[in-house]
XYZ file of C-alpha atoms in Angstrom:
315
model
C 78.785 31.761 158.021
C 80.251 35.141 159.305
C 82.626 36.258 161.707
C 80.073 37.173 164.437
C 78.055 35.574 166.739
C 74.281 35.490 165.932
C 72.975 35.472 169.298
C 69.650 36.523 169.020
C 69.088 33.914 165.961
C 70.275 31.368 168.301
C 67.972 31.716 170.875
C 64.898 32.139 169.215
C 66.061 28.840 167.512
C 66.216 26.794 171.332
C 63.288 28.733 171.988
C 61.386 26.982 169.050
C 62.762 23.521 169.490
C 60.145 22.890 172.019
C 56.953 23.439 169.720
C 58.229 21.190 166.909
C 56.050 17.752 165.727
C 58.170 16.694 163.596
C 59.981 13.362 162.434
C 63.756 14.329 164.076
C 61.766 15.323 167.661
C 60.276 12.043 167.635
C 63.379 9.999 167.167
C 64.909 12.186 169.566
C 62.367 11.881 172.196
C 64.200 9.613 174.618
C 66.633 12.003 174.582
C 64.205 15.366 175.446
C 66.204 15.364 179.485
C 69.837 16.269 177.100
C 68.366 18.219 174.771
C 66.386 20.484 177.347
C 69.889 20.594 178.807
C 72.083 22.053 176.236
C 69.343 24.225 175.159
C 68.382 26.079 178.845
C 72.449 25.780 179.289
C 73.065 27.397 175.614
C 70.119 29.943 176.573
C 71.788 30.627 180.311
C 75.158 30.952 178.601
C 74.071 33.710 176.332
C 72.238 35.348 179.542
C 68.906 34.498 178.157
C 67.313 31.683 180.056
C 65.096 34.060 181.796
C 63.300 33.702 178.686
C 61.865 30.107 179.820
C 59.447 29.497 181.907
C 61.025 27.272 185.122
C 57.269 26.706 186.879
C 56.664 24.709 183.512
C 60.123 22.862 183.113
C 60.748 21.763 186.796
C 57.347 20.045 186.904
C 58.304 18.009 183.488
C 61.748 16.822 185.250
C 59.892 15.590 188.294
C 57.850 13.685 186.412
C 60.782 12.052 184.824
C 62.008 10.341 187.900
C 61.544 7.495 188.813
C 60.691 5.711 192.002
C 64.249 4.163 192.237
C 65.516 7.972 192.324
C 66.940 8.454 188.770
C 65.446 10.080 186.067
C 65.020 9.056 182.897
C 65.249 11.100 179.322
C 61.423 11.421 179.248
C 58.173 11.192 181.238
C 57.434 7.696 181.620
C 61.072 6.196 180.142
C 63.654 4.361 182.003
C 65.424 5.965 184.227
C 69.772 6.595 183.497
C 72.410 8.080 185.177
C 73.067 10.352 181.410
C 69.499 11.466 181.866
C 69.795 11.882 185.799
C 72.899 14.002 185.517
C 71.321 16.499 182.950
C 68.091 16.376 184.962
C 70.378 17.953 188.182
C 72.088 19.695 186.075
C 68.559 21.769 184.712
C 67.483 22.486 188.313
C 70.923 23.804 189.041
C 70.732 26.451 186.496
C 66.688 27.622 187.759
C 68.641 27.087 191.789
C 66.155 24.213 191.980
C 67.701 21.746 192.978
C 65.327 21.977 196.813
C 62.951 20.620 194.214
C 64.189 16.853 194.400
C 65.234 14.542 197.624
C 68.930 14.679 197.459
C 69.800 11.676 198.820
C 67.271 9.480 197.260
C 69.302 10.360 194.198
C 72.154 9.942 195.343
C 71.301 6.258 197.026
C 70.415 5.359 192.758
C 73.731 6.712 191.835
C 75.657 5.022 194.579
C 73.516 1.671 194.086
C 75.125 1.476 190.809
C 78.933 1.439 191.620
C 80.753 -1.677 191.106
C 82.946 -3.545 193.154
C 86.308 -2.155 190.896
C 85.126 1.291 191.373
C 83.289 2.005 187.535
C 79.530 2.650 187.363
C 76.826 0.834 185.127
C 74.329 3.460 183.248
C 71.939 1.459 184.651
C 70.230 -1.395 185.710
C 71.241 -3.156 182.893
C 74.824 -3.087 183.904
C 76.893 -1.254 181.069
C 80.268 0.257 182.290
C 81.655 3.324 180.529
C 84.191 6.413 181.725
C 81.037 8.158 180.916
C 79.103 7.482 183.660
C 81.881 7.420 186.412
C 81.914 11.198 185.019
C 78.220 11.331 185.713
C 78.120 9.559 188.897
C 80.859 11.610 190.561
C 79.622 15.447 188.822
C 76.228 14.430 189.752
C 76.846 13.402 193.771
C 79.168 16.715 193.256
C 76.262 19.130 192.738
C 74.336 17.367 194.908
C 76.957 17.296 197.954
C 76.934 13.808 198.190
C 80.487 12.506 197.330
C 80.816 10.613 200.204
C 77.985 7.997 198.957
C 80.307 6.696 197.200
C 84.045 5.588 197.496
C 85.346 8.218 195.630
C 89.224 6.437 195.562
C 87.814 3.410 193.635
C 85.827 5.529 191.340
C 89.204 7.888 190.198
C 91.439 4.956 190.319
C 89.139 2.557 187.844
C 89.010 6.478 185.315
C 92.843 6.272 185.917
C 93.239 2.496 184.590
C 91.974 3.518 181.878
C 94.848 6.035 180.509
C 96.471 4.767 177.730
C 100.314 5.035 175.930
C 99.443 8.212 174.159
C 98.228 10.109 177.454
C 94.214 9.328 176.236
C 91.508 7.437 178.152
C 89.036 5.481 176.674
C 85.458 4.138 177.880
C 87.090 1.393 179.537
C 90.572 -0.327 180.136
C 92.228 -1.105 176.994
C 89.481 1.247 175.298
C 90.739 3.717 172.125
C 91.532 7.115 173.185
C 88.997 9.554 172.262
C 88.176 13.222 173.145
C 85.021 12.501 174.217
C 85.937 9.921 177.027
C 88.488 11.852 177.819
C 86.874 15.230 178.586
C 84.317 12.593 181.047
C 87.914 10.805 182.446
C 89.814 14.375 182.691
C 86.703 15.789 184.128
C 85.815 13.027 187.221
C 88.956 13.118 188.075
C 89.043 17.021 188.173
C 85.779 17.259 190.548
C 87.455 14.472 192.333
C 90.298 16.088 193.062
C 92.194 12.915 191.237
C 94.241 15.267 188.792
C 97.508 13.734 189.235
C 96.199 10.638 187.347
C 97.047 12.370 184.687
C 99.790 12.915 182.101
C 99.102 16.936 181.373
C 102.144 17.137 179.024
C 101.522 13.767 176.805
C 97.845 14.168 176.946
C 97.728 17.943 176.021
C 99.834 17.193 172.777
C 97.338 14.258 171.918
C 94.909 16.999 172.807
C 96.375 19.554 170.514
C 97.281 17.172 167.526
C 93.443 16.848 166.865
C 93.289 20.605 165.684
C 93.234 20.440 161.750
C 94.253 22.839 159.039
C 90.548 24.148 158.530
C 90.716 25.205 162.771
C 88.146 22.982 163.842
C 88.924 19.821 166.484
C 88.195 16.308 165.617
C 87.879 13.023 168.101
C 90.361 11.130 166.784
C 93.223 10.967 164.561
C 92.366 11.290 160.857
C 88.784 11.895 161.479
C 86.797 15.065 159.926
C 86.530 17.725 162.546
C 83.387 18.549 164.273
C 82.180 21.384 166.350
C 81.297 19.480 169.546
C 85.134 18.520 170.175
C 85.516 22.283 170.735
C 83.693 21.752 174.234
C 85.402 18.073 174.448
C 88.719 19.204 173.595
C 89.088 22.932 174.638
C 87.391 21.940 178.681
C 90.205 19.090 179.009
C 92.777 22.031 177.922
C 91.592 23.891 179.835
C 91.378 21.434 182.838
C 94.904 20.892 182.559
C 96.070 24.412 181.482
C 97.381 23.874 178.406
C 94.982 25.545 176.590
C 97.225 27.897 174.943
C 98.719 24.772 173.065
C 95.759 25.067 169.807
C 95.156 27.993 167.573
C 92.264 29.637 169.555
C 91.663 32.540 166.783
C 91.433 29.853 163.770
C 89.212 27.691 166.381
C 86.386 30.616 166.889
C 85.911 30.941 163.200
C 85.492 27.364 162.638
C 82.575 27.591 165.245
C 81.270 30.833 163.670
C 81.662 29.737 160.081
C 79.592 26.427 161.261
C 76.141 29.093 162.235
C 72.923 28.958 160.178
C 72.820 32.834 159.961
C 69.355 32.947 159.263
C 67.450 30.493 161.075
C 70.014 30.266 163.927
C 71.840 26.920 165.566
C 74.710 25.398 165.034
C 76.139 22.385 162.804
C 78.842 20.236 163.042
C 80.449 21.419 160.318
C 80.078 24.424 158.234
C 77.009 23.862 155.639
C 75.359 21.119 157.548
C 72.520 20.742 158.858
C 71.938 22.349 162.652
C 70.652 20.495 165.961
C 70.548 21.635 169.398
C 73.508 19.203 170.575
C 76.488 21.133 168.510
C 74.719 24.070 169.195
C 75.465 23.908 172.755
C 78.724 22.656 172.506
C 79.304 25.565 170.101
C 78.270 28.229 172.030
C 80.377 26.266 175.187
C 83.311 25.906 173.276
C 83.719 30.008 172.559
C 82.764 30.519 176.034
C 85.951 29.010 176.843
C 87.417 30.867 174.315
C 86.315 34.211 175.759
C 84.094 35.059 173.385
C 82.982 38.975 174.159
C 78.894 38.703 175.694
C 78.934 34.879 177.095
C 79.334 33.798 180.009
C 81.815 31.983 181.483
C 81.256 28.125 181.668
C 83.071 25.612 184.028
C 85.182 23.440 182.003
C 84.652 19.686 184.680
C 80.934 20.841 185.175
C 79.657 22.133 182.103
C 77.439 24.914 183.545
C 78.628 28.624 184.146
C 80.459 29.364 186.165
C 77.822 31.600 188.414
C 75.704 28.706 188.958
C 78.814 26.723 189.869
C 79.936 29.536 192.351
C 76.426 29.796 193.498
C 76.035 26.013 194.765
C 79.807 25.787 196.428
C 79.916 29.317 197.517
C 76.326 31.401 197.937
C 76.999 33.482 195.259
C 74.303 34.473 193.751
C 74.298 35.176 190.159
């Protein structure tokens, strides 16, 4: 716990994630495609992923895709559209993404839009606001939009806005941060904004800020440091950030730090993982925090790499 950002502890805790055995990185190991990605993003955030090695990490996500195009969240596992998301997303931040055939990708992600506009995860055909968000930021950094018909895709996320201004994983689904940061953010990149209710879904937004200054999901539910990057990127998306406690917000992240072997935990005293601390670091990014860099709130990568794929800029 502290008031300041341990920075250096943090890194050299990523940094070590990748030489652990043990029982927690083998039950995580279909996951390894997300947790490379919030740990290089974490790492590029805090302006240190020059400390990995890209002619060793690139060569690892190629061999995670699969002949269909997708990748899946580990050499030799099934490919996904999660896991083919974060895969683009890695070779975005190493300005790799000449490494893969664009459009093979983009023929998977397109292959798996149904006819009401939503997208199944995969072959086995679940639908979920999550992967609409994934299909459409995907074919976004990839410049492929128009594989897909874009209208369908926003207008299925917008069917699935509730009374209270939330969205939920499908129609009639509960309103939860999480869905909505992957509803507010598809329809963001795809220019669908208008879908939504900024006013009624910003105070749903800010109601989930409790006494203690962290965010939770849901109504009544403890709060946890990844809805600071759930939460505070939908704000932020529909500027109306300035509706939480920011201040009180920050020291909930900072009070939730292992301050001497580094990472992040949900929630102060718990146990850290690379997951929350990602969206920890992302969520004072937002938040300004002095010696980050900025990180696009529909995209969730910094802004420079962001800039650099739309615009040329180089970082």
């Amino acid at each position: 716990m502290g008031s300041e950002l341990y920075l250096d502890k943090h890194v050299d805790y990523i940094k070590s994630l990748d030489k652990k055995s043990d029982f927690d990185s083998v039950v995580m190991e279909h996951l390894r495609m997300n947790g490379a990605y919030w740990g290089l993003t974490a790492l590029d955030i805090m302006g240190r992923l020059g400390d990995m090695k890209v002619d060793e990490i690139v060569p690892w996500i190629l061999m995670c895709q699969d002949e269909c195009g997708g990748f899946g969240g580990n050499h030799q596992h099934d490919p996904h559209i999660l896991y083919t998301l974060s895969a683009v997303q890695i070779l975005a931040l190493f300005d790799r993404l000449d490494a893969v055939d664009a459009d093979k990708i983009a023929n998977y992600i397109a292959g798996l839009q149904n006819e009401d506009g939503s997208f199944s995860g995969d072959g086995w055909g679940e639908i979920d606001t999550r992967f609409s968000y994934c299909a459409i930021c995907c074919l976004s950094l990839l410049k492929r939009l128009d594989r897909i018909d874009l209208e369908k895709a926003c207008n299925f996320v917008a069917n699935c806005k509730n009374f209270d201004g939330g969205f939920g994983c499908v129609p009639g689904g509960e309103s939860h941060a999480g869905q909505i940061f992957c509803c507010v953010g598809a329809l963001a990149i795809g220019g669908a904004l208008h879908h939504v209710d900024r006013d009624l879904l910003g105070w749903w937004l800010a109601e989930r800020q409790v006494k203690a200054g962290g965010l939770n999901g849901r109504p009544e539910k403890l709060p946890d440091v990844c809805y600071s990057w759930w939460v505070l990127a939908s704000l932020v998306m529909m500027d109306r950030m300035h509706w939480i406690d920011k201040k009180s917000l920050e020291q909930f992240i900072l009070d939730c730090q292992d301050p001497e072997a580094g990472g992040i935990s949900d929630r102060p005293d718990d146990a850290v993982d690379v997951f929350h601390t990602f969206f920890g670091i992302a969520g004072l990014s937002l938040l300004g925090y002095p010696g980050l860099q900025a990180i696009d709130p529909a995209y969730a990568l910094p802004v420079t790499v962001v800039d650099r794929i739309f615009y040329g800029q180089k970082k």
